[in-house]
Short mmCIF file of C-alpha atoms in Angstrom, two decimals:
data_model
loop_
_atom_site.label_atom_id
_atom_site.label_comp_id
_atom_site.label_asym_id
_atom_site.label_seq_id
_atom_site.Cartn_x
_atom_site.Cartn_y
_atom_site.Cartn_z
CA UNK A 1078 -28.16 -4.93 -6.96
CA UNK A 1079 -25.39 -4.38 -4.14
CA UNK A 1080 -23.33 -6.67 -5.83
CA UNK A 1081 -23.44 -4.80 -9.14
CA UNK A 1082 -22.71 -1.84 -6.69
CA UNK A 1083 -19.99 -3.64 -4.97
CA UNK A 1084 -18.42 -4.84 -7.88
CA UNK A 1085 -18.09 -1.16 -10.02
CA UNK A 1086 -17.26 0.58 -6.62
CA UNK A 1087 -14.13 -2.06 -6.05
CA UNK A 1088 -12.88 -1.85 -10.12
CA UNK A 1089 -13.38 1.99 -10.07
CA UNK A 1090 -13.96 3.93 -7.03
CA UNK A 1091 -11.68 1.77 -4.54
CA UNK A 1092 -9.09 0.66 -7.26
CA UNK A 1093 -6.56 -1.00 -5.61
CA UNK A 1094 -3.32 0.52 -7.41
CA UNK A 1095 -5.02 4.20 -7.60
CA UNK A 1096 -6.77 4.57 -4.88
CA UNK A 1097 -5.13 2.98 -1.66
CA UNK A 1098 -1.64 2.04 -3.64
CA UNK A 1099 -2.29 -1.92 -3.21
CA UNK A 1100 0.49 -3.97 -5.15
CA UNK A 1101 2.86 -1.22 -6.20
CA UNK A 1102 6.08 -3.62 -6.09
CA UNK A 1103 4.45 -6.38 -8.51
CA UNK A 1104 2.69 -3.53 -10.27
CA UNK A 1105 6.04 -1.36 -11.04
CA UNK A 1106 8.28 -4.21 -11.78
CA UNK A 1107 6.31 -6.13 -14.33
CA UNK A 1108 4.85 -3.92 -15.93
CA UNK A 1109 7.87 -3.33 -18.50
CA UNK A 1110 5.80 -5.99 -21.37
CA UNK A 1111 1.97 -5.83 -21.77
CA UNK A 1112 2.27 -10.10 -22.20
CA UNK A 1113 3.93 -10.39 -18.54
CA UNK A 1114 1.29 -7.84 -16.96
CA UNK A 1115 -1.33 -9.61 -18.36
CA UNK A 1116 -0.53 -13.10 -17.35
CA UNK A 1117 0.60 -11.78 -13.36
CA UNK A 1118 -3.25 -9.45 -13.38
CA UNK A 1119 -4.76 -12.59 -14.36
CA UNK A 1120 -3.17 -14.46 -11.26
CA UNK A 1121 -4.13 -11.78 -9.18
CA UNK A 1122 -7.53 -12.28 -10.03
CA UNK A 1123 -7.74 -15.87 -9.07
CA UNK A 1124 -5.82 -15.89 -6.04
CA UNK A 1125 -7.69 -12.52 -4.98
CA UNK A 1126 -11.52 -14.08 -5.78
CA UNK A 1127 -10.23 -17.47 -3.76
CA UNK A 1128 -8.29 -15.93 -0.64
CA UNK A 1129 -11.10 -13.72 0.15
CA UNK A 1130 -13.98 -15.37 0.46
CA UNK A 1131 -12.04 -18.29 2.01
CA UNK A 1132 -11.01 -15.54 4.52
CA UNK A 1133 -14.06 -13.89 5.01
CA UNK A 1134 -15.26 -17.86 6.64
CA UNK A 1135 -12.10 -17.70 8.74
CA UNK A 1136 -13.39 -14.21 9.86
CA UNK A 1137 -16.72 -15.34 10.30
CA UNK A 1138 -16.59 -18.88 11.83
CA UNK A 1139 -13.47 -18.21 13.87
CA UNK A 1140 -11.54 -15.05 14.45
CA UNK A 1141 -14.80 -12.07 14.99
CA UNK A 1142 -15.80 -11.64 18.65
CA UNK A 1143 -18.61 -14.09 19.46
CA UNK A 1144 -17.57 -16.05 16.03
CA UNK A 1145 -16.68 -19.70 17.99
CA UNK A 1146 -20.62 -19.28 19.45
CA UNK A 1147 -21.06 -22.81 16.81
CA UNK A 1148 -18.60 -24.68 19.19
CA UNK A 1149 -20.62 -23.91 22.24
CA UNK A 1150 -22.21 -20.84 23.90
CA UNK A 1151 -19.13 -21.42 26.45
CA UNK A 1152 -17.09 -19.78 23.23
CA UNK A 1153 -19.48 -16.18 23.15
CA UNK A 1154 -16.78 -13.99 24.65
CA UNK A 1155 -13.48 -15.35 22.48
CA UNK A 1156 -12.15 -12.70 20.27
CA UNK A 1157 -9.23 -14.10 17.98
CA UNK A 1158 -9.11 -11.06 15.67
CA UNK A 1159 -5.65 -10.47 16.45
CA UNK A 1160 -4.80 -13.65 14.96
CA UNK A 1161 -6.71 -12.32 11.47
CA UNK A 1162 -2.82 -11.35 10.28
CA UNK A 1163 -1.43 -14.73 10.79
CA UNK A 1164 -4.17 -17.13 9.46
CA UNK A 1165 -4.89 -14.71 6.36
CA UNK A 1166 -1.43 -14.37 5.43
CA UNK A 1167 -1.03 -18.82 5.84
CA UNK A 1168 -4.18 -19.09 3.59
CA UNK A 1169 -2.77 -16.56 0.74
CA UNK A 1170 0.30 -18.46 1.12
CA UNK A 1171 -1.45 -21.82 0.56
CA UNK A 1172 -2.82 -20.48 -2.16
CA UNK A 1173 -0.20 -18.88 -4.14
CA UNK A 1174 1.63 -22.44 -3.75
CA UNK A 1175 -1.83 -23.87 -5.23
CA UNK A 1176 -1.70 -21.65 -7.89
CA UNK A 1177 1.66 -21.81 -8.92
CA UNK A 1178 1.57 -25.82 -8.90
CA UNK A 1179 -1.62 -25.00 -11.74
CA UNK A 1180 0.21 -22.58 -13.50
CA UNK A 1181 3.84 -24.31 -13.46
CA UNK A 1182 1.55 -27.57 -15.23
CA UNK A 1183 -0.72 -26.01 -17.16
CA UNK A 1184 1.54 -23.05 -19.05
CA UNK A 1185 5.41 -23.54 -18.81
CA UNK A 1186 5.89 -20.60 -20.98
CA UNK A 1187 3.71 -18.14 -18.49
CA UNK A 1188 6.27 -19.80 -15.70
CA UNK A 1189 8.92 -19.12 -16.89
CA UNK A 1190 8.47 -15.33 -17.93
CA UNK A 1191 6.79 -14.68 -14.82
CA UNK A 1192 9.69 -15.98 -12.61
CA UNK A 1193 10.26 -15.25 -9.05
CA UNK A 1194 6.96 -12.50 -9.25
CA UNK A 1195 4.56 -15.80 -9.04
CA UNK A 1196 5.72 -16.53 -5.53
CA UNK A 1197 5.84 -12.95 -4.64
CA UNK A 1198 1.79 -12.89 -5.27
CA UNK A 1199 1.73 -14.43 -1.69
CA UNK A 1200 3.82 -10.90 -0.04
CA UNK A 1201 1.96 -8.81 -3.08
CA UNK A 1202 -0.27 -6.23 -0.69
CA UNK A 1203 -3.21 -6.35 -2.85
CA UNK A 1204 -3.50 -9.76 -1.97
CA UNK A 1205 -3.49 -9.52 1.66
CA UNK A 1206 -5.16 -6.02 1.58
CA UNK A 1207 -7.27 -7.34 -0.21
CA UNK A 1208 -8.78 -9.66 3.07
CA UNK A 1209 -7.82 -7.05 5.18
CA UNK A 1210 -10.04 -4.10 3.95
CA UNK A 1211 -12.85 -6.96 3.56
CA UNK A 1212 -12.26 -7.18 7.10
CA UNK A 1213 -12.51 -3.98 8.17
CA UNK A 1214 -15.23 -3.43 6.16
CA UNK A 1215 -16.81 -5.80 7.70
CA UNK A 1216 -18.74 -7.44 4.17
CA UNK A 1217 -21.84 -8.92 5.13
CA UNK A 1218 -22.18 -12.24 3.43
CA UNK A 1219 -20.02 -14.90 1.42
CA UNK A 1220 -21.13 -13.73 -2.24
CA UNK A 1221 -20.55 -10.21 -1.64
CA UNK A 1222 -16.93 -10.93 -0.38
CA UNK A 1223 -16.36 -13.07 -3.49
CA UNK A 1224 -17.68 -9.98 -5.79
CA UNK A 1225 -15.58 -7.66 -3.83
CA UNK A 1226 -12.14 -10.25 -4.13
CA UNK A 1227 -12.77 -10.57 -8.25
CA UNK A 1228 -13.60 -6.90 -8.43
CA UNK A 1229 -10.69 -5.77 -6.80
CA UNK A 1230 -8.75 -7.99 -9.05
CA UNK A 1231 -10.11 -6.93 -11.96
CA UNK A 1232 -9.37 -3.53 -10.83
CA UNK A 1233 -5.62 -4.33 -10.20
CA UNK A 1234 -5.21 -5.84 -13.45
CA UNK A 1235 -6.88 -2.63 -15.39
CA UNK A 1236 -4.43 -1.02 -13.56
CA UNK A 1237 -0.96 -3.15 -14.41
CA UNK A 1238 -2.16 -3.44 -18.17
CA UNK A 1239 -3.07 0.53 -18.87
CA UNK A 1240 0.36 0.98 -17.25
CA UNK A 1241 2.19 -1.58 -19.34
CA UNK A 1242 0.53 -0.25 -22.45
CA UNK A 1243 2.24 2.96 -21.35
CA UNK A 1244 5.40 2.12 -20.42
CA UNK A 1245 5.72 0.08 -23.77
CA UNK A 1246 5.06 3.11 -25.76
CA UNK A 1247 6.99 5.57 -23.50
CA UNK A 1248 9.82 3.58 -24.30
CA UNK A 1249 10.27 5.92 -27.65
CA UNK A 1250 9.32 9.13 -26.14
CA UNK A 1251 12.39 11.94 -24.97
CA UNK A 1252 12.47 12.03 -21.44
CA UNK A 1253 14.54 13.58 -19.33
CA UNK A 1254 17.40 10.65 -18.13
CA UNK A 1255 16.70 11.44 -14.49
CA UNK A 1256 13.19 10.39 -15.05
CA UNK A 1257 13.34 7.68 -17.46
CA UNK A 1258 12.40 4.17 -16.35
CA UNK A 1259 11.15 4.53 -12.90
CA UNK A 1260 10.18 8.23 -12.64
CA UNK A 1261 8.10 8.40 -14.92
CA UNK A 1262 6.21 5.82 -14.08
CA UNK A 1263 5.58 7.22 -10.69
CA UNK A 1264 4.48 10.31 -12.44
CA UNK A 1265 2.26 8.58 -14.92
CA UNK A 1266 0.64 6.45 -12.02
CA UNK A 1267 0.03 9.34 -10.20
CA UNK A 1268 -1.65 11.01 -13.54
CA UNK A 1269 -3.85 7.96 -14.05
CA UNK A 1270 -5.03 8.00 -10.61
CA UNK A 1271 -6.07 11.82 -11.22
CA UNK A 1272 -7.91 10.63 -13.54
CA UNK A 1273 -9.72 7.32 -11.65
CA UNK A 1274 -10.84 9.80 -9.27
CA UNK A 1275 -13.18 10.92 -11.76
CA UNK A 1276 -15.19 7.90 -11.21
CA UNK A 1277 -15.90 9.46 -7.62
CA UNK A 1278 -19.30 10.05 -8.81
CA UNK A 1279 -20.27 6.55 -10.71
CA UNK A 1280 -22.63 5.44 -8.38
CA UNK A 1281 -24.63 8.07 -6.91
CA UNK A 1282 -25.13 10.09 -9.83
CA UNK A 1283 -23.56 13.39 -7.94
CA UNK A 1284 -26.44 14.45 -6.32
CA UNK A 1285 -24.91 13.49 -2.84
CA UNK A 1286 -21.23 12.84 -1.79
CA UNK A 1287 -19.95 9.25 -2.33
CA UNK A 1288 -19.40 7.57 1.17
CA UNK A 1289 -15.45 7.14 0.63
CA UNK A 1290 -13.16 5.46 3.09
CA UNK A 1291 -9.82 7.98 3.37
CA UNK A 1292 -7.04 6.06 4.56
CA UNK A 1293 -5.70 9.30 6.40
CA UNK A 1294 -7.92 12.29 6.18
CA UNK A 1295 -7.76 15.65 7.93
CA UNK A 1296 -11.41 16.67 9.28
CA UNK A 1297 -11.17 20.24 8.54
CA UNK A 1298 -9.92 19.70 4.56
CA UNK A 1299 -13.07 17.06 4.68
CA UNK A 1300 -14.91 19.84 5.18
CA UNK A 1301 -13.65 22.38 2.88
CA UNK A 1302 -13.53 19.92 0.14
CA UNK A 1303 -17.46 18.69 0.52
CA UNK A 1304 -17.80 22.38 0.39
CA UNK A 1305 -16.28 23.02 -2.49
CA UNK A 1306 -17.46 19.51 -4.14
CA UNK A 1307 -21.02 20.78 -3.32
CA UNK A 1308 -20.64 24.56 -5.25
CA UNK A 1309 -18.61 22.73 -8.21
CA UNK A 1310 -22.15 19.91 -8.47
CA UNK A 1311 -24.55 22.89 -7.87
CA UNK A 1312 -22.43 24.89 -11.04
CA UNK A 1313 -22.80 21.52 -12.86
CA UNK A 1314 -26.18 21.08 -12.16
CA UNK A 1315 -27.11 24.74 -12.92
CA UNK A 1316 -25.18 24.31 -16.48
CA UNK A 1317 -27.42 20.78 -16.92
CA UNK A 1318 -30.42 22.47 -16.18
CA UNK A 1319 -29.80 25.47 -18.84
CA UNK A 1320 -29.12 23.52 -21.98
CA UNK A 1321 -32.02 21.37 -21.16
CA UNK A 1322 -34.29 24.45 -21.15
CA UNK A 1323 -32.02 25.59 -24.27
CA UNK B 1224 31.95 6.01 14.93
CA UNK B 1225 34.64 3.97 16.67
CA UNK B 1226 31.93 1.33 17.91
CA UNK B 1227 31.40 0.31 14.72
CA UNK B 1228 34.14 -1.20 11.72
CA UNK B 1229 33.73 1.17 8.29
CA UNK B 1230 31.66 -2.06 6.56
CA UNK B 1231 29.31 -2.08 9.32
CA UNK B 1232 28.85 1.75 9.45
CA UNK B 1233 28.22 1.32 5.56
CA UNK B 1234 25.15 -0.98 6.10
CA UNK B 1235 23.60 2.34 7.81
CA UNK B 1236 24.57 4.67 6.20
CA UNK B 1237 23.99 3.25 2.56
CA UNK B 1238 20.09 2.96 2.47
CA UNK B 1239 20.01 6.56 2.78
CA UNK B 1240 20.99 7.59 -0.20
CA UNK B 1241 22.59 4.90 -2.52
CA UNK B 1242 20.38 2.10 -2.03
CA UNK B 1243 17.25 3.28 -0.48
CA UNK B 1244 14.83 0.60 -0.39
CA UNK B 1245 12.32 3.08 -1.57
CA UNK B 1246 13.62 5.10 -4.72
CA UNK B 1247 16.49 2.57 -5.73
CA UNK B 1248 15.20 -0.72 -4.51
CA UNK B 1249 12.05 0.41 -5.36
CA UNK B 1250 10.35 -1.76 -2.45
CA UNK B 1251 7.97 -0.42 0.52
CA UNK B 1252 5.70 1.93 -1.74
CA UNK B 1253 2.53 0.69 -0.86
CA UNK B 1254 3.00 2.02 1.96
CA UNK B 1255 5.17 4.91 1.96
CA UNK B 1256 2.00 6.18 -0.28
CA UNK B 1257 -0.95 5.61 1.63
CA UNK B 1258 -0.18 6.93 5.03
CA UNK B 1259 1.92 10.36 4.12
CA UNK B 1260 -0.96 12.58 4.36
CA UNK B 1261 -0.15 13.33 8.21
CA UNK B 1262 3.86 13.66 9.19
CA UNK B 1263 2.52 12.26 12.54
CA UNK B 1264 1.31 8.64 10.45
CA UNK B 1265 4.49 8.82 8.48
CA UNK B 1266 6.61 8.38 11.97
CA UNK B 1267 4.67 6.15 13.54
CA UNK B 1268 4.93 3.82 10.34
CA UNK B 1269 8.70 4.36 9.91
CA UNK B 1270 9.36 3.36 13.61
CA UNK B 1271 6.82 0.69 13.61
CA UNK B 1272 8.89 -1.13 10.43
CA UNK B 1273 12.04 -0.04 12.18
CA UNK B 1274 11.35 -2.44 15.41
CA UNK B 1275 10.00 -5.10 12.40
CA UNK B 1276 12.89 -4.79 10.44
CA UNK B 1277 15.35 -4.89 12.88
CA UNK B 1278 13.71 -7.49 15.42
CA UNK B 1279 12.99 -9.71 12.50
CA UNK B 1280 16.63 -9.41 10.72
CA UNK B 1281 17.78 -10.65 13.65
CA UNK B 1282 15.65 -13.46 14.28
CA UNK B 1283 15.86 -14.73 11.38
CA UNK B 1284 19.78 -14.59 11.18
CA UNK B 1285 19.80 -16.51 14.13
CA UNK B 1286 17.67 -19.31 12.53
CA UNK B 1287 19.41 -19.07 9.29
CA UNK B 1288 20.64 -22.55 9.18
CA UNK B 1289 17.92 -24.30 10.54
CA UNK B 1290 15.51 -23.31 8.20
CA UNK B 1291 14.65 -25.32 5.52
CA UNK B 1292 15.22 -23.84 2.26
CA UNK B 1293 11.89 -25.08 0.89
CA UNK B 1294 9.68 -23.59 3.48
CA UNK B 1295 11.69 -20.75 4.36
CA UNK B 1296 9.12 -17.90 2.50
CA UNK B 1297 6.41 -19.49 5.32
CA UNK B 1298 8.57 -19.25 8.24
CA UNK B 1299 9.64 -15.58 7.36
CA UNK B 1300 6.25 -14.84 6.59
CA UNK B 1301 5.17 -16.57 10.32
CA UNK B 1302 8.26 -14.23 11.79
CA UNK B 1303 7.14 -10.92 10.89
CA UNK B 1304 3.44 -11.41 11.17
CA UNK B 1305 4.07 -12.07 14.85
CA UNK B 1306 6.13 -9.57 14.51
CA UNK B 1307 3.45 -7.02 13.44
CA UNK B 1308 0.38 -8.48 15.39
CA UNK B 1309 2.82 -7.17 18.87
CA UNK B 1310 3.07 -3.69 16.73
CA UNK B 1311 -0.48 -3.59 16.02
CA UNK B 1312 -1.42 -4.53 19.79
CA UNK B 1313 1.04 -1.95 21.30
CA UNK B 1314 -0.47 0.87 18.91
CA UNK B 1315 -4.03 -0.17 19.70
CA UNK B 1316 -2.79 -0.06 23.32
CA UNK B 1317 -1.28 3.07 23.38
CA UNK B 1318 -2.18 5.53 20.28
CA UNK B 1319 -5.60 4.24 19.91
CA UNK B 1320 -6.53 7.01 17.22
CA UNK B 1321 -3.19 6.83 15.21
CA UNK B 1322 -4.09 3.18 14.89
CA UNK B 1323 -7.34 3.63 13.33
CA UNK B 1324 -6.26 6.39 11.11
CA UNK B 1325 -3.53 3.79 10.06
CA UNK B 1326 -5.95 1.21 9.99
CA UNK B 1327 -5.29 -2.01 7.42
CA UNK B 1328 -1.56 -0.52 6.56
CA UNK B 1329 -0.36 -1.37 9.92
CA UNK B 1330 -1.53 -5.21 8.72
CA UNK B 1331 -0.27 -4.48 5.61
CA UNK B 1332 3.38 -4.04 7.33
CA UNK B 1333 3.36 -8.09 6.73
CA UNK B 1334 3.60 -7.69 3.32
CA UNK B 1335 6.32 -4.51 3.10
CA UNK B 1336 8.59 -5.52 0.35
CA UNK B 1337 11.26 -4.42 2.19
CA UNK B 1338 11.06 -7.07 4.98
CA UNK B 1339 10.88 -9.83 2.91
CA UNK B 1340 13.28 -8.27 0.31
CA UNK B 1341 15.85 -7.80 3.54
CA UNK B 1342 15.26 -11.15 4.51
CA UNK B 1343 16.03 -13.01 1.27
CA UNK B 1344 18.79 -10.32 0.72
CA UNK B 1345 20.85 -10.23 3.58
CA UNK B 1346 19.46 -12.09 6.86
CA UNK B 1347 19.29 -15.37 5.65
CA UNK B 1348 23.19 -15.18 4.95
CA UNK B 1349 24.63 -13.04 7.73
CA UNK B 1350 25.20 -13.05 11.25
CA UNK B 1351 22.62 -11.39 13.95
CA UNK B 1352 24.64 -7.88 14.48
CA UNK B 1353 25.30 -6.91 10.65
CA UNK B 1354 21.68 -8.30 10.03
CA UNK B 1355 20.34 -5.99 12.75
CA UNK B 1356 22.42 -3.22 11.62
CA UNK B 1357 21.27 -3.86 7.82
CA UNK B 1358 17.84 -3.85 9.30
CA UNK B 1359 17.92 -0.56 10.91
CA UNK B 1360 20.04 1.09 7.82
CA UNK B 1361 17.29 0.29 5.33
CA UNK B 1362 14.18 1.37 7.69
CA UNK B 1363 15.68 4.48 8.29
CA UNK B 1364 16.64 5.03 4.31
CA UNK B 1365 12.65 4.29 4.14
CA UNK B 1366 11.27 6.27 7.12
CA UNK B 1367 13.68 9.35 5.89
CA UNK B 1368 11.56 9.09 2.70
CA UNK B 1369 8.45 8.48 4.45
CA UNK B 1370 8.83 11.35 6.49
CA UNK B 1371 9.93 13.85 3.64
CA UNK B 1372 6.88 13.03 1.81
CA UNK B 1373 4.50 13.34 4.55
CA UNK B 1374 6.28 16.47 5.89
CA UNK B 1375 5.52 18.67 2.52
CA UNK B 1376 2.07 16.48 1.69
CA UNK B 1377 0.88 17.86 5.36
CA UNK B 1378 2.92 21.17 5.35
CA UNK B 1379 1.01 21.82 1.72
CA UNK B 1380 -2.30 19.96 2.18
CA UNK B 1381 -3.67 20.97 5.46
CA UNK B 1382 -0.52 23.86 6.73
CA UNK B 1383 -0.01 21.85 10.12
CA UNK B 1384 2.53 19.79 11.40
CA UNK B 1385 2.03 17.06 13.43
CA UNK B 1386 -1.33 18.90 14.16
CA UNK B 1387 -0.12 22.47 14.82
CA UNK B 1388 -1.04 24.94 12.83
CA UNK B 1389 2.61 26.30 11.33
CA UNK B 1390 1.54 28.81 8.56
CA UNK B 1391 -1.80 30.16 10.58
CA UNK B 1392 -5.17 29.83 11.24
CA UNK B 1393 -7.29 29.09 7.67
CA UNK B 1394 -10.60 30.02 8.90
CA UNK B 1395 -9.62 32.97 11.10
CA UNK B 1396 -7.41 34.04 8.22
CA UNK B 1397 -3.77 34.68 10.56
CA UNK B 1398 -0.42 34.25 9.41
CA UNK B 1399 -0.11 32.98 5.92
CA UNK B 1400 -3.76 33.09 4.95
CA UNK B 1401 -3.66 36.17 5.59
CA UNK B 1402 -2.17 37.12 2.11
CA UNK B 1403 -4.60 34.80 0.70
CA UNK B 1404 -2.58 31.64 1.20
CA UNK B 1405 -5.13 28.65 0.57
CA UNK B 1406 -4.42 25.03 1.78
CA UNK B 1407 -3.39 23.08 -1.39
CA UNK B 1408 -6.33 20.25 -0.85
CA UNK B 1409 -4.72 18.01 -3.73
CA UNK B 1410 -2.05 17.21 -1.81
CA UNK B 1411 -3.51 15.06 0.50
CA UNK B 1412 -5.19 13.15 -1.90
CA UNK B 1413 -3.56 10.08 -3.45
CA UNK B 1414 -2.29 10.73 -6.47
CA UNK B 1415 0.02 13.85 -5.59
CA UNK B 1416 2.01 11.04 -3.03
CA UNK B 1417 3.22 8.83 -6.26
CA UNK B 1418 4.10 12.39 -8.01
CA UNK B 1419 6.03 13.26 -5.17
CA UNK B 1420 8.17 10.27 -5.01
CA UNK B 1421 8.56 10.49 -9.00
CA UNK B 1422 10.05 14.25 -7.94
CA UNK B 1423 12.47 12.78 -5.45
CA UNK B 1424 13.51 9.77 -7.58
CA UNK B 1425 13.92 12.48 -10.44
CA UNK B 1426 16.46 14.80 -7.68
CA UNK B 1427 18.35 11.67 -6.56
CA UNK B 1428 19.19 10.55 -10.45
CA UNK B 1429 20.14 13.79 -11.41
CA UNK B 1430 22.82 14.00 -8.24
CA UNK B 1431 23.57 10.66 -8.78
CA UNK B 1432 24.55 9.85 -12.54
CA UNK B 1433 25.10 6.55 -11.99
CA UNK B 1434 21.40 5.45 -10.99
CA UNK B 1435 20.06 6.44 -14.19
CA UNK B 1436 18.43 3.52 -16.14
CA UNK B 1437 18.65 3.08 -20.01
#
């Protein structure tokens, strides 16, 4: 059941493009032809469901406090967690070199159009976030890190090919030159997460606040919003509760 | 400035406007999104991938023509996660709170666009003072955006700066609130960040004809 959780909350609720910004670079530069996006999201994907869980057993085995117990009891008190940056970063790197070797064999034509933004997988934040947030989350067990890494990726591709879609079709549409291109792109990402935010609710059917991670959040507007969350579900609530008597 | 030849002055001053890694280059976003709800996070970002920038521009100059061109994304990559894990100890050392409200993003420094981009760009083929200076230009052209952002998103969002209160109490209703002034909440949210830098990239094309893409 968690896992089901896990895996909806990381597509939806903790999207990676709209909700903590994750992969922006990749996301805004190849995102110009729906065939590109879709062949870099897939990428993502795979490196993201191998790099975390890999990490998560460099995490567990090695770089937590207490994790080198297995070489000894001697080993209880090293912490190497401020390490986690290097070794994650040397695994994704690994990895991206794996997966270009596969890619560069198996589709030429995928290569090719992807170009330098294959390699750049390896510096592409969601990637590394990616271990980073399972870190700090601190994800209890091997299969739930795995359903977070291919539900985030999931999530980042949604996001590249909605905005690919968009930009293909935008293409024909009278904007003002200032905008066009970049701009608006901004403007649309910024509309679409609006709208992801919606999913706030998915998984705990409203009745009580979602527990959401803020990356930066002020206590006070915390509180005002649950407030005002809390009178906007009681409204919706009240409304539900009319038509079903209606 | 009379230390410094016209070129050299350029690689400062050029970031800032013409070829800021942010709107133009379009690298750094991640970050310059995440962390702009509080001025305070903004600074302590934009000076933490100053020291990065600059420390590692210059590093890797110096090494420029030992490294192996083959392996040269791993030993930048080695360079400024070192780099990053002395940032990360010195905030955790001494701003204990920021760090945690930063949290992963300081990590996430690693993979700033703009390091890397810098690297490939101009340290691997320049000496160690124009690659410093080339360094600081372009983490200044992104802090300046960094901080603009998180000045309104905080000004707008919560009416503090850097924690004090500048347009009045909310709950005891003084100053602004007074008039019935409420805290726009949205803007601390994500979304209003990537609307914010559309609205900036949208100024600086309109000033700049030149910029505009076709």
């Amino acid at each position: 059941m968690e896992h089901i959780e896990l895996f909806f909350k990381s597509i939806f609720i903790d999207n990676m493009v709209f909700a903590t910004f994750l992969g922006m670079c990749s996301y805004l530069a190849v995102s110009k032809k729906v065939s590109t996006a879709v062949g870099l999201g897939a990428a993502v994907i795979f490196v993201l469901a191998v790099t975390v869980p890999l990490n998560w057993l460099l995490d567990q085995y090695i770089l937590k406090g207490g994790a080198l117990v297995w070489l000894g009891p001697e080993y209880a008190e090293y912490d190497l967690s401020f390490l986690s940056f290097i070794l994650f970063i040397a695994t994704i790197a690994t990895m991206v070199q794996l997966v270009e070797i596969i890619v560069e064999k198996f589709s030429p034509s995928l290569y090719n159009s992807l170009g330098i933004f294959l390699p750049l997988i390896a510096v592409n934040c969601a990637i590394l976030g990616g271990s980073l947030f399972m870190q700090s989350r601190e994800i209890p067990s091997l299969a739930l890190a795995t359903t977070y890494g291919v539900g985030s990726g999931i999530g980042w591709f949604l996001a590249i090919l909605a905005i690919a879609a968009i930009r293909e079709k935008i293409r024909y549409s009278s904007i003002p030159a200032p905008l066009r291109g970049l701009g608006i792109t901004f403007i649309v990402t910024g509309l679409m997460a609006i709208g992801f935010m919606s999913f706030g609710g998915m998984l705990t059917g409203g009745d009580e606040e979602a527990p959401k991670e803020k990356v930066v959040s002020s206590k006070k507007v915390e509180n005002k919003e649950d407030l005002k969350a809390k009178e906007l579900k009681k409204k919706e609530l009240a409304n539900n509760s009319k038509e079903i008597q209606e | 400035m009379g230390l410094l030849s016209k070129k050299d002055a350029a690689l400062i001053t050029d970031p800032f406007a013409d070829n800021n890694p942010i709107t133009i280059q379009v690298l750094g976003i991640c970050s310059a999104l995440a962390i702009t709800a509080e001025l305070k996070a903004s600074i302590v970002m934009a000076v933490s991938v100053l020291f990065v920038l600059g420390a590692g521009n210059v590093v890797i100059s110096l090494m420029r023509n030992i490294i192996p061109s083959k392996i040269r994304i791993i030993v930048q990559l080695i360079v400024v996660a070192t780099l990053v894990i002395i940032v990360d100890q010195v905030l955790k050392a001494f701003a204990y709170e920021l760090s945690k409200t930063l949290g992963a993003f300081i990590g996430l420094i690693i993979t700033n666009c703009i390091i890397m981009g810098r690297f490939e760009a101009f340290a691997l083929a320049n000496g160690p003072w124009r690659s410093f200076l080339d360094g600081i230009g372009n983490a200044l052209g992104y802090g300046v955006i960094l901080i603009i952002v998180g000045f309104f998103r905080e000004l707008l969002g919560s009416g503090t700066l850097l924690g004090f209160k500048v347009l009045g109490d909310p709950i005891e209703k003084t100053g602004l609130y007074a008039f019935g002034y409420e805290n726009n909440g949205f803007m601390l949210l994500a979304p209003m960040a990537l609307i914010f830098v559309g609205i900036i990239i949208w100024i600086q094309r309109s000033r700049n004809v030149a910029l505009i893409e076709d």
